Amino acid sequence: MTKTMTVREAEARLRGWIRELPLLLADKSEEELKARPGPGKWSQLEILGHLCDSALHNLMRFVRIRIEPRPLPLTPYAQDDWVSGQRYQAASYDHVLSLWLALNTRIADVWAGLPEGGSEWTFLRPDGTEIALELWADDYVLHLEHHLRAMNIE
């Protein structure tokens, strides 16, 4: 079993991706980024857009954990509807990347102000179980990396 990242480790790893992702995507054309691998599959640009949606929802969660009673409820969102509703496939790569960079920089900055550890900092999942802040930060980075692998970014 792999060790859960601390909030500081998750922050450092996220900041690494903020630095590296533009360089890793620099050689890809708009056409390549917008090509869908199959019917009903997201293009690389839509995957990046999904990561923007994830960042948007999670930024609110990471801010709210500081100011609202805990455990903080995690509300799910319709990911496919958000990707289509945001119209990422019709957007420019530069705009989607800029949004991703801005949102994830804010998340890293928010994480920088959160306490390390602290079992009282918890979220409440829809199934009624609680998850600690550090586990959610770890999950956020692992989710990001999962989708970057799907984009053939390593």
Short mmCIF file of C-alpha atoms in Angstrom, two decimals, residues 9-134:
data_model
loop_
_atom_site.label_atom_id
_atom_site.label_comp_id
_atom_site.label_asym_id
_atom_site.label_seq_id
_atom_site.Cartn_x
_atom_site.Cartn_y
_atom_site.Cartn_z
CA GLU A 9 3.69 16.83 -0.26
CA ALA A 10 0.49 17.15 -2.31
CA GLU A 11 1.11 20.89 -2.62
CA ALA A 12 4.69 20.31 -3.83
CA ARG A 13 3.57 17.68 -6.34
CA LEU A 14 0.78 19.92 -7.64
CA ARG A 15 3.18 22.85 -8.01
CA GLY A 16 5.47 20.53 -9.98
CA TRP A 17 2.64 19.79 -12.41
CA ILE A 18 1.84 23.51 -12.67
CA ARG A 19 5.44 24.08 -13.81
CA GLU A 20 5.71 21.00 -16.04
CA LEU A 21 2.35 20.57 -17.77
CA PRO A 22 2.68 23.53 -20.17
CA LEU A 23 6.09 22.21 -21.23
CA LEU A 24 4.77 18.67 -21.70
CA LEU A 25 1.88 19.87 -23.85
CA ALA A 26 3.87 22.45 -25.84
CA ASP A 27 4.46 20.14 -28.83
CA LYS A 28 0.80 19.17 -29.25
CA SER A 29 -1.32 20.85 -31.91
CA GLU A 30 -4.90 22.03 -31.36
CA GLU A 31 -6.01 19.29 -33.76
CA GLU A 32 -4.21 16.62 -31.76
CA LEU A 33 -5.62 17.95 -28.49
CA LYS A 34 -9.17 18.01 -29.92
CA ALA A 35 -9.06 14.54 -31.51
CA ARG A 36 -11.42 12.14 -29.79
CA PRO A 37 -10.05 8.59 -29.39
CA GLY A 38 -13.51 7.12 -30.02
CA PRO A 39 -17.23 7.75 -29.86
CA GLY A 40 -18.28 9.05 -26.45
CA LYS A 41 -14.65 9.54 -25.37
CA TRP A 42 -13.20 12.86 -24.26
CA SER A 43 -10.47 14.53 -26.28
CA GLN A 44 -7.27 15.53 -24.51
CA LEU A 45 -8.60 19.10 -24.40
CA GLU A 46 -11.82 17.87 -22.77
CA ILE A 47 -9.79 15.87 -20.25
CA LEU A 48 -7.90 19.06 -19.40
CA GLY A 49 -11.27 20.79 -19.14
CA HIS A 50 -12.52 18.06 -16.81
CA LEU A 51 -9.46 18.71 -14.66
CA CYS A 52 -10.47 22.39 -14.61
CA ASP A 53 -13.95 21.40 -13.41
CA SER A 54 -12.41 19.16 -10.77
CA ALA A 55 -10.17 22.02 -9.67
CA LEU A 56 -13.11 24.42 -9.54
CA HIS A 57 -15.17 22.11 -7.32
CA ASN A 58 -12.23 21.17 -5.13
CA LEU A 59 -10.99 24.74 -4.71
CA MET A 60 -14.35 25.56 -3.14
CA ARG A 61 -14.08 22.48 -0.92
CA PHE A 62 -10.58 23.34 0.27
CA VAL A 63 -11.62 26.91 1.10
CA ARG A 64 -14.85 25.83 2.78
CA ILE A 65 -13.07 23.28 5.03
CA ARG A 66 -11.44 26.25 6.80
CA ILE A 67 -14.60 28.25 7.42
CA GLU A 68 -17.57 25.89 7.70
CA PRO A 69 -18.50 23.27 10.29
CA ARG A 70 -16.85 19.90 9.81
CA PRO A 71 -17.22 17.31 8.50
CA LEU A 72 -17.81 19.29 5.31
CA PRO A 73 -20.25 17.51 2.95
CA LEU A 74 -18.83 16.56 -0.44
CA THR A 75 -21.46 17.04 -3.09
CA PRO A 76 -20.95 15.17 -6.35
CA TYR A 77 -21.31 16.83 -9.74
CA ALA A 78 -22.24 15.50 -13.19
CA GLN A 79 -18.79 15.39 -14.79
CA ASP A 80 -19.89 14.70 -18.37
CA ASP A 81 -22.49 17.46 -18.20
CA TRP A 82 -19.90 19.90 -16.90
CA VAL A 83 -17.47 19.04 -19.72
CA SER A 84 -20.15 19.48 -22.39
CA GLY A 85 -21.67 22.51 -20.67
CA GLN A 86 -18.31 24.26 -20.46
CA ARG A 87 -17.86 23.59 -24.21
CA TYR A 88 -14.19 22.69 -23.82
CA GLN A 89 -14.10 21.02 -27.24
CA ALA A 90 -14.89 24.41 -28.84
CA ALA A 91 -12.48 26.33 -26.60
CA SER A 92 -8.90 27.21 -27.40
CA TYR A 93 -6.16 25.19 -25.77
CA ASP A 94 -4.53 28.37 -24.45
CA HIS A 95 -7.72 29.39 -22.61
CA VAL A 96 -8.29 25.95 -21.08
CA LEU A 97 -4.64 25.66 -20.01
CA SER A 98 -4.73 29.17 -18.50
CA LEU A 99 -7.84 28.23 -16.52
CA TRP A 100 -6.22 24.99 -15.31
CA LEU A 101 -3.06 26.83 -14.26
CA ALA A 102 -4.97 29.55 -12.40
CA LEU A 103 -7.27 27.15 -10.54
CA ASN A 104 -4.51 24.77 -9.52
CA THR A 105 -2.24 27.61 -8.42
CA ARG A 106 -5.07 28.77 -6.15
CA ILE A 107 -5.48 25.24 -4.76
CA ALA A 108 -1.75 25.00 -4.03
CA ASP A 109 -1.86 28.42 -2.35
CA VAL A 110 -4.86 27.38 -0.24
CA TRP A 111 -3.12 24.14 0.72
CA ALA A 112 -0.09 26.18 1.82
CA GLY A 113 -2.30 27.75 4.50
CA LEU A 114 -3.91 24.54 5.74
CA PRO A 115 -2.64 22.66 8.78
CA GLU A 116 -0.55 19.53 8.35
CA GLY A 117 -2.40 16.45 9.58
CA GLY A 118 -5.28 17.25 11.87
CA SER A 119 -7.86 14.50 11.97
CA GLU A 120 -10.59 17.06 12.76
CA TRP A 121 -10.28 18.47 9.22
CA THR A 122 -12.67 16.06 7.48
CA PHE A 123 -15.07 15.84 4.59
CA LEU A 124 -18.29 13.83 4.58
CA ARG A 125 -18.76 11.62 1.51
CA PRO A 126 -22.24 11.05 0.06
CA ASP A 127 -22.17 7.48 1.45
CA GLY A 128 -21.85 8.88 5.00
CA THR A 129 -18.19 8.04 5.55
CA GLU A 130 -15.63 10.67 6.47
CA ILE A 131 -12.35 11.34 4.69
CA ALA A 132 -9.50 13.36 6.16
CA LEU A 133 -8.20 16.49 4.46
CA GLU A 134 -4.85 14.85 3.72
#
